[in-house]
mmCIF file of C-alpha atoms in Angstrom:
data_model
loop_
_atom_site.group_PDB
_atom_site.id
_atom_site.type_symbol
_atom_site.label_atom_id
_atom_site.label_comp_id
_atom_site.label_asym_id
_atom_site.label_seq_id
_atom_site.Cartn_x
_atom_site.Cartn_y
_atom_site.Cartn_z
ATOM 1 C CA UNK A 263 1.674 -6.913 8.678
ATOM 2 C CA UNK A 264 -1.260 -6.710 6.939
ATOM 3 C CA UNK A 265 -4.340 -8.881 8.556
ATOM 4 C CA UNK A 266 -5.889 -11.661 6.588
ATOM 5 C CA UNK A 267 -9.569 -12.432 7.517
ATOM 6 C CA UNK A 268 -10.314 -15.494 5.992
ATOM 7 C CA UNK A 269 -14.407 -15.790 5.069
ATOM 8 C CA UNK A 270 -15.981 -18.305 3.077
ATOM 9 C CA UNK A 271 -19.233 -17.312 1.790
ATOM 10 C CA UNK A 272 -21.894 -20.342 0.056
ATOM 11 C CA UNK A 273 -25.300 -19.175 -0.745
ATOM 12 C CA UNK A 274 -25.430 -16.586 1.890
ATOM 13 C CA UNK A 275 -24.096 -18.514 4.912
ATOM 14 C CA UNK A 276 -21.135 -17.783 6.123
ATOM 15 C CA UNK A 277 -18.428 -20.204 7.713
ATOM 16 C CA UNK A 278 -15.377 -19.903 9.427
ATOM 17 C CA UNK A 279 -12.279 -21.891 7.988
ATOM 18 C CA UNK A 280 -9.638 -22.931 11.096
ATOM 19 C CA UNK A 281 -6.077 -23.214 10.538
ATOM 20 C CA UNK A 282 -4.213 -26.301 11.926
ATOM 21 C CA UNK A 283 -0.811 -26.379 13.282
ATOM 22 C CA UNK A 284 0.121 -29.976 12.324
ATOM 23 C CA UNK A 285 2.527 -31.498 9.697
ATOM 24 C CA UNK A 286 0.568 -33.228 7.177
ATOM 25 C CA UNK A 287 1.042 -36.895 7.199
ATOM 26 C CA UNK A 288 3.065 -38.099 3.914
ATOM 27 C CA UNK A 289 1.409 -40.584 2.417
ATOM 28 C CA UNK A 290 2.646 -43.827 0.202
ATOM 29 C CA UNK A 291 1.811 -43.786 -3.297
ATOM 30 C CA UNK A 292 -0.902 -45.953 -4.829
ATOM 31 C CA UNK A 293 -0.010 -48.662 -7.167
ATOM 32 C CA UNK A 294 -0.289 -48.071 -10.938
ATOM 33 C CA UNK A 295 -2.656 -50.911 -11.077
ATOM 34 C CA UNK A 296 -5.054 -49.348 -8.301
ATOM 35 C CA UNK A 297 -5.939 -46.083 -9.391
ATOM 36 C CA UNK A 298 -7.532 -43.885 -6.558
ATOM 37 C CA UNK A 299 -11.017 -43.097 -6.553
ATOM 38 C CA UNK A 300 -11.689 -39.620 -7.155
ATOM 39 C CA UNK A 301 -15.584 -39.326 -7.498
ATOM 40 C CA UNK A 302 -17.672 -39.289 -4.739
ATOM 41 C CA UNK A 303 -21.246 -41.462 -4.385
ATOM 42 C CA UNK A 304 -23.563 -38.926 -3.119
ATOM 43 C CA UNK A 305 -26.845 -40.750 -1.941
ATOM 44 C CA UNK A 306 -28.641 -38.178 -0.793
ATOM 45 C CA UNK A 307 -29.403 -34.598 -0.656
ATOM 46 C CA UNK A 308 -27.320 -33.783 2.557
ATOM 47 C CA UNK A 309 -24.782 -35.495 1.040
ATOM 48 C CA UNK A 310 -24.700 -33.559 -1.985
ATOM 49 C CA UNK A 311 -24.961 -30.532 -0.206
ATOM 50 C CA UNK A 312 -22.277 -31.295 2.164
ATOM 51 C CA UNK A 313 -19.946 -32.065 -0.867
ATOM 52 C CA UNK A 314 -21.304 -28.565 -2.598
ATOM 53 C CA UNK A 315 -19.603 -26.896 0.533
ATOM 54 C CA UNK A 316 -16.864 -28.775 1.140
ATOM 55 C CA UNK A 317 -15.760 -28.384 -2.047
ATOM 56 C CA UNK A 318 -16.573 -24.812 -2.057
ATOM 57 C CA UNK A 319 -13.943 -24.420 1.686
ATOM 58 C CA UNK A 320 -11.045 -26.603 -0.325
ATOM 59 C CA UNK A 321 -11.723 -24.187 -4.061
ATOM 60 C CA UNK A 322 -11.643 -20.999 -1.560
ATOM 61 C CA UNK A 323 -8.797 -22.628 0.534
ATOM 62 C CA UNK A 324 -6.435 -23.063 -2.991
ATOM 63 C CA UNK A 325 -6.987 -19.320 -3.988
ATOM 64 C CA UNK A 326 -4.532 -18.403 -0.852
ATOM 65 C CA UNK A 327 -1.585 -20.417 -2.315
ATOM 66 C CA UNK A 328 -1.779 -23.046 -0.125
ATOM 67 C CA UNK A 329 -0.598 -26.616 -1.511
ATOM 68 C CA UNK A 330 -1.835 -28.755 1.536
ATOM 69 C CA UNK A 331 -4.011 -29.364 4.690
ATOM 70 C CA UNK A 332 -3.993 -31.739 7.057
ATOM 71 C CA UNK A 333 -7.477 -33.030 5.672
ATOM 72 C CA UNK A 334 -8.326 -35.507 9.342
ATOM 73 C CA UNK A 335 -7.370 -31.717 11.685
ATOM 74 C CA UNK A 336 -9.373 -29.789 9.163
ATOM 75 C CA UNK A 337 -12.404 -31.848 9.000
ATOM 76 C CA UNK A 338 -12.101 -31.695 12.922
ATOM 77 C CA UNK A 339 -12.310 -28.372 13.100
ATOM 78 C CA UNK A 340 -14.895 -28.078 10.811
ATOM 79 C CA UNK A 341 -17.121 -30.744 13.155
ATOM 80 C CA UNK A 342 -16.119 -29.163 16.364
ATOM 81 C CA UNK A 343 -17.226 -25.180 15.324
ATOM 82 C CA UNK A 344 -20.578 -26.797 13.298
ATOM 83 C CA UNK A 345 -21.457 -29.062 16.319
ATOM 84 C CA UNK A 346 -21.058 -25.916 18.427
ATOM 85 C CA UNK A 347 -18.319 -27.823 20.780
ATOM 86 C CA UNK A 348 -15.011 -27.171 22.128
ATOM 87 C CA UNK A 349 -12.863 -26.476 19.436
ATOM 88 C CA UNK A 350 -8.711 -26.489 20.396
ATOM 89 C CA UNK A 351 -7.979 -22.887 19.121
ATOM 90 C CA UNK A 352 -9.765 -19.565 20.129
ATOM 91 C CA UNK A 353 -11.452 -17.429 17.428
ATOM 92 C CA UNK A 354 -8.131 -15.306 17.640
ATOM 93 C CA UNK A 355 -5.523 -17.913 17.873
ATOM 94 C CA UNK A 356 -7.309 -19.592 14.601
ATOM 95 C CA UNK A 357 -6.999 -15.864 12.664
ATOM 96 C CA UNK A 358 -3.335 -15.464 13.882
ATOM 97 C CA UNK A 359 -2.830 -19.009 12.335
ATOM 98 C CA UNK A 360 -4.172 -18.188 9.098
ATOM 99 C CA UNK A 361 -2.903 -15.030 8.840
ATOM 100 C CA UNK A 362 0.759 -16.718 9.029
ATOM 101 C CA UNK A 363 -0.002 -19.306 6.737
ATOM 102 C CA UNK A 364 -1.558 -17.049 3.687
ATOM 103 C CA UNK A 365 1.237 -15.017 3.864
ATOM 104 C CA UNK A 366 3.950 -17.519 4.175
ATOM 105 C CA UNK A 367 1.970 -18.879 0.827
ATOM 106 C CA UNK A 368 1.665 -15.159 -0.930
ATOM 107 C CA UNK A 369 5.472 -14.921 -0.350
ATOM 108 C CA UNK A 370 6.421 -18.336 -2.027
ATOM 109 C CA UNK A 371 3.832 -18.043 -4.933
ATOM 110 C CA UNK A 372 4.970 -14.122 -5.150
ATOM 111 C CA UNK A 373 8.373 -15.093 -5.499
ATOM 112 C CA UNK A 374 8.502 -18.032 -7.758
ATOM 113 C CA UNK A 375 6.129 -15.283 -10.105
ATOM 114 C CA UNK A 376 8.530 -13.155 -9.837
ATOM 115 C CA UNK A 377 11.379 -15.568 -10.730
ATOM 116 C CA UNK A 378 8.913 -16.605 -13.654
ATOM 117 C CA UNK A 379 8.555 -13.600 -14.768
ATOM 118 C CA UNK A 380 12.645 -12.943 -14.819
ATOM 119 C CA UNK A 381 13.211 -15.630 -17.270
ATOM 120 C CA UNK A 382 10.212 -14.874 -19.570
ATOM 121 C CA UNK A 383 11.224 -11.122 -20.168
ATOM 122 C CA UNK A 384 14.807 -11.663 -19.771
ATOM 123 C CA UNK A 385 15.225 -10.099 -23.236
ATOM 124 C CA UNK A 386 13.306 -7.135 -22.277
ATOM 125 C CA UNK A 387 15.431 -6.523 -19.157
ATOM 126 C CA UNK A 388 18.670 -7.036 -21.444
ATOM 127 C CA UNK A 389 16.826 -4.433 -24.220
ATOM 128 C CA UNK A 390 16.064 -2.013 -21.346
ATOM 129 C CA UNK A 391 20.111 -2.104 -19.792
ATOM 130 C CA UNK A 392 21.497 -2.316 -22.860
ATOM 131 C CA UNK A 393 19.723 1.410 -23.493
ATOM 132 C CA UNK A 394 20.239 2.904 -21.100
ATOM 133 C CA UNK A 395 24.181 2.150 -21.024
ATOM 134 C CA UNK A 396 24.353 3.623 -24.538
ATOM 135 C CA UNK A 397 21.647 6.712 -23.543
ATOM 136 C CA UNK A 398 23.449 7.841 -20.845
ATOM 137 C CA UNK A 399 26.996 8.626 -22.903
ATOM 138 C CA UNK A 400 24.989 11.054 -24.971
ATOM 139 C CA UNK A 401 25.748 15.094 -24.439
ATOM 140 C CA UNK A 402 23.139 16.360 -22.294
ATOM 141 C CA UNK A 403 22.068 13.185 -20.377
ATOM 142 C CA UNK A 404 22.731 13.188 -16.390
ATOM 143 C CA UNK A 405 22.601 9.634 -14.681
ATOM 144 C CA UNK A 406 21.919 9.981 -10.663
ATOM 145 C CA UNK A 407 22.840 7.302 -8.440
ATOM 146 C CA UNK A 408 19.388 5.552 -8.288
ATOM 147 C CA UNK A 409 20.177 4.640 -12.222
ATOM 148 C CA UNK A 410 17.405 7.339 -13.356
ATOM 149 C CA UNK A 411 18.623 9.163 -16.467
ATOM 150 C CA UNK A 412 17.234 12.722 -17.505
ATOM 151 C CA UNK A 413 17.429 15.215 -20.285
ATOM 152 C CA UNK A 414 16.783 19.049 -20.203
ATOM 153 C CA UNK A 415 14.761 19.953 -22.690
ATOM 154 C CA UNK A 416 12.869 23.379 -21.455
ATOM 155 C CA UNK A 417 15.246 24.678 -18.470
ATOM 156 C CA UNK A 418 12.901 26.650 -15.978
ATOM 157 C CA UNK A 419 13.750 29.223 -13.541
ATOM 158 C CA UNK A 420 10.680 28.862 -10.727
ATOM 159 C CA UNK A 421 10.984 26.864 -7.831
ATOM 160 C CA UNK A 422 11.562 23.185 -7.441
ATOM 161 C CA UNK A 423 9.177 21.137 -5.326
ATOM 162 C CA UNK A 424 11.151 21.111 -1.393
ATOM 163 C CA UNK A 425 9.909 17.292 -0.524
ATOM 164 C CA UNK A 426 8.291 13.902 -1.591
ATOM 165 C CA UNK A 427 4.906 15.547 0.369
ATOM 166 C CA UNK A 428 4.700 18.313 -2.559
ATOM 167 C CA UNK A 429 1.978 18.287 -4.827
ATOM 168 C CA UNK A 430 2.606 19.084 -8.186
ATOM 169 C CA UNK A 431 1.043 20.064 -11.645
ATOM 170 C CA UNK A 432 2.202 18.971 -14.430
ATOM 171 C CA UNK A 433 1.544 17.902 -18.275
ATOM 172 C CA UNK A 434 3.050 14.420 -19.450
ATOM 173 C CA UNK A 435 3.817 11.810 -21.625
ATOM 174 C CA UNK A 436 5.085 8.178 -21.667
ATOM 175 C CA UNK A 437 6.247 5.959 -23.605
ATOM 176 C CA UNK A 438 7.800 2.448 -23.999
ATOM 177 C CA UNK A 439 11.416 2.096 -25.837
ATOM 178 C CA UNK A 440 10.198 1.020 -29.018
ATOM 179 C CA UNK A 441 8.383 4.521 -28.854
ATOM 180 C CA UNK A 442 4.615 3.083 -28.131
ATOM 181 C CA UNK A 443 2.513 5.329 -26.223
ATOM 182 C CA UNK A 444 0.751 4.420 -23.415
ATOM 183 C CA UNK A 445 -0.043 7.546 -21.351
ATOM 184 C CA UNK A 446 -0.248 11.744 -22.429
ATOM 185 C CA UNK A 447 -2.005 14.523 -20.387
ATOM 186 C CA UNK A 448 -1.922 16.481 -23.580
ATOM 187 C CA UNK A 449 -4.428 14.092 -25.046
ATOM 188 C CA UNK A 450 -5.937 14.148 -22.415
ATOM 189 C CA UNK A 451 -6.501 18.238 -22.612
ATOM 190 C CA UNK A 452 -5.376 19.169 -19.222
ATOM 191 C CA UNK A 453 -2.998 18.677 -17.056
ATOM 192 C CA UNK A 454 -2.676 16.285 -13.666
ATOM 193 C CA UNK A 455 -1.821 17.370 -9.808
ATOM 194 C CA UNK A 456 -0.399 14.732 -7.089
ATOM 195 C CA UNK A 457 1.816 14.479 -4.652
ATOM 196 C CA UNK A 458 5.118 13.348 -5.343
ATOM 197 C CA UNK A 459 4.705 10.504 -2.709
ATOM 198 C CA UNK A 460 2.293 8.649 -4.162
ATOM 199 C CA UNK A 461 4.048 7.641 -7.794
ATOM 200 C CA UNK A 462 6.677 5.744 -9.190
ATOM 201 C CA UNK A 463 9.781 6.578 -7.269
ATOM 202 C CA UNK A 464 11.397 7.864 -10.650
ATOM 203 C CA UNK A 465 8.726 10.527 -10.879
ATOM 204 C CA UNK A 466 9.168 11.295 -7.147
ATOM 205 C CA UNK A 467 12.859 12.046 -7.742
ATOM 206 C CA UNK A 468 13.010 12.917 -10.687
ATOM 207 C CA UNK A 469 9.902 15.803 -10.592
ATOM 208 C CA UNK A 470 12.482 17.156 -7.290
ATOM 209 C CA UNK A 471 15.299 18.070 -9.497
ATOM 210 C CA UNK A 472 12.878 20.023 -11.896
ATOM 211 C CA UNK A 473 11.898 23.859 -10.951
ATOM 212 C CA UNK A 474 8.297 25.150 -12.297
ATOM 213 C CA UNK A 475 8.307 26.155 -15.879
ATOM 214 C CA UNK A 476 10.930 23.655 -16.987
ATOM 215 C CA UNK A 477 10.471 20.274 -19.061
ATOM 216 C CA UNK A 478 12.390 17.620 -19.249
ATOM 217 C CA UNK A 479 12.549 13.766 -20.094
ATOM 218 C CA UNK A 480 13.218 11.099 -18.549
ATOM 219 C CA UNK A 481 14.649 7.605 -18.926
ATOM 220 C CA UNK A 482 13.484 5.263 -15.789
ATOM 221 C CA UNK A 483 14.698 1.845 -14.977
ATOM 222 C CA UNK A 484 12.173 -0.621 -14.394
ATOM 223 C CA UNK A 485 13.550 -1.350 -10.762
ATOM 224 C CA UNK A 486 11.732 2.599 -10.280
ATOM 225 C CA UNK A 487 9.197 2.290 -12.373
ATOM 226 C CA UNK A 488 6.452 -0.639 -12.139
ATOM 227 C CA UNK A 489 9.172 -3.190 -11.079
ATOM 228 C CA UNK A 490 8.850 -6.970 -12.185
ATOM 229 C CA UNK A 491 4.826 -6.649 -12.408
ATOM 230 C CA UNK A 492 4.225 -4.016 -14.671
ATOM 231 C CA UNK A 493 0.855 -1.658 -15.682
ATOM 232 C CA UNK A 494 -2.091 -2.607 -17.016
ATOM 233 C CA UNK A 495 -2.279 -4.349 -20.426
ATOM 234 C CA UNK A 496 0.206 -1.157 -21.688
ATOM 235 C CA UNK A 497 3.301 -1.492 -19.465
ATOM 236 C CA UNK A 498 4.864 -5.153 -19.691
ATOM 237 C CA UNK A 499 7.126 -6.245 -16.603
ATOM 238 C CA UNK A 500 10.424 -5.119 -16.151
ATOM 239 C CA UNK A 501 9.616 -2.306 -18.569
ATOM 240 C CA UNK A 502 12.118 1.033 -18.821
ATOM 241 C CA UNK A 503 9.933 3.802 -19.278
ATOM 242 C CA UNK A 504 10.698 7.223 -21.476
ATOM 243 C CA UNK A 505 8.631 10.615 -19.601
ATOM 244 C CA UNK A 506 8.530 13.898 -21.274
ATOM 245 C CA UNK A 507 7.380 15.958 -17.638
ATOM 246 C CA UNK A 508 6.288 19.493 -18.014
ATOM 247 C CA UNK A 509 5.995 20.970 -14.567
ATOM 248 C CA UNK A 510 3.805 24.017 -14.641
ATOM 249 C CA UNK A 511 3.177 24.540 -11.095
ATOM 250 C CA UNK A 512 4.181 23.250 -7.476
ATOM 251 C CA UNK A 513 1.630 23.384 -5.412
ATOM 252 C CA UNK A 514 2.980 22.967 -1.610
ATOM 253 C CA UNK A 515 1.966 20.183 0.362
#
């Protein structure tokens, strides 16, 4: 799992935010008629200053996806570490805990994005099915079983990369379905080498099935191209993609 270190930084000082282990306490709404006062009176310098930061922790805090803290536990912490006295978790006990809880927040805001995202380009995931069930019952179209679809269109007779380690060279060009452009090695005036691991998994397939000199195209799902997130400004989510691959050369790995 991948470690979280969790640093605030104010002004060049740097402090340490603890995690607590605690159920925040549920508390009763306020009355209509008794709003709650949000603004605090700062008297002073220290306590502006001690607002500036602990509003800084709390703005830092929010940008993990946490909702909630047990406010009374975190201001403890905050008073044992500052005051330099015992504080109830060691420095690696408090990292384990906030490593747990920023990723137990990345999954739930990840997924209700994702689940967002679903329902705002549900047409586009309908356009995208709906072509490639009608592509692949044209002549000359093979389907695999990952759902990729690819066309022929130069047949080659050198050899085919032997793994997902090769590194290949090759001249491209992509498009959406409504024909946009957003990619071309040719404009670019030369062509690219990578290794077939570290792409879209419908290039790594596909460019497998290909031996040097041939061309073909391709017609790639969105589940093996840039999934429900998407490219850049260019490549919306849950976008089937359309490659014309040249391969010109496999390298070895």
């Amino acid at each position: 799992m991948k470690k979280f270190f969790f640093t605030i930084f104010v002004s060049g000082i740097t402090i340490a935010s603890f995690a607590q282990t605690k159920k925040p306490v549920a508390k009763k709404p306020l009355a209509a008629s008794k709003p709650a006062t949000t603004t605090a009176v700062l008297k002073s310098s220290l306590d502006s200053v001690s607002y500036a930061f602990g509003s800084s922790i709390g703005a830092s805090l929010k940008t993990t996806g946490l909702s909630t803290m047990n406010y009374d536990v975190l201001l403890k912490g905050l008073k044992d570490a500052f005051a330099g006295g015992k504080v109830a978790l060691t420095q690696q006990q408090a990292q384990e805990c906030i490593n747990e809880a920023i990723t137990k927040a990345s999954a739930v805001k990840n997924k209700a994005e994702a689940e967002a995202n679903k329902i705002k380009f549900a047409p586009m995931i309908k356009e995208g099915q709906t072509f490639l069930d009608e592509n692949k019952k044209r002549a000359g179209v093979q389907t695999t079983a990952s759902g990729l679809q690819y066309e022929v269109l130069i047949p080659g007779n050198g050899v085919k990369p032997s793994s997902a380690s090769d590194s290949v060279l090759v001249h491209y060009k992509g498009t959406l379905l409504n024909g946009q452009q957003f990619d071309s090695s040719y404009d670019r005036g030369e062509p690219i080498s990578f290794p077939l691991n570290r792409v879209i998994p419908g290039w790594t397939e596909g460019v497998q099935l290909m031996p040097a000199g041939s061309k073909y195209k391709f017609f790639i799902p969105y589940n093996l191209a840039y999934g429900e997130r998407g490219a850049g400004a260019d490549i919306p989510p849950y976008s089937t993609l359309i490659f014309e691959i040249e391969l010109l050369k496999v390298n070895g790995k």
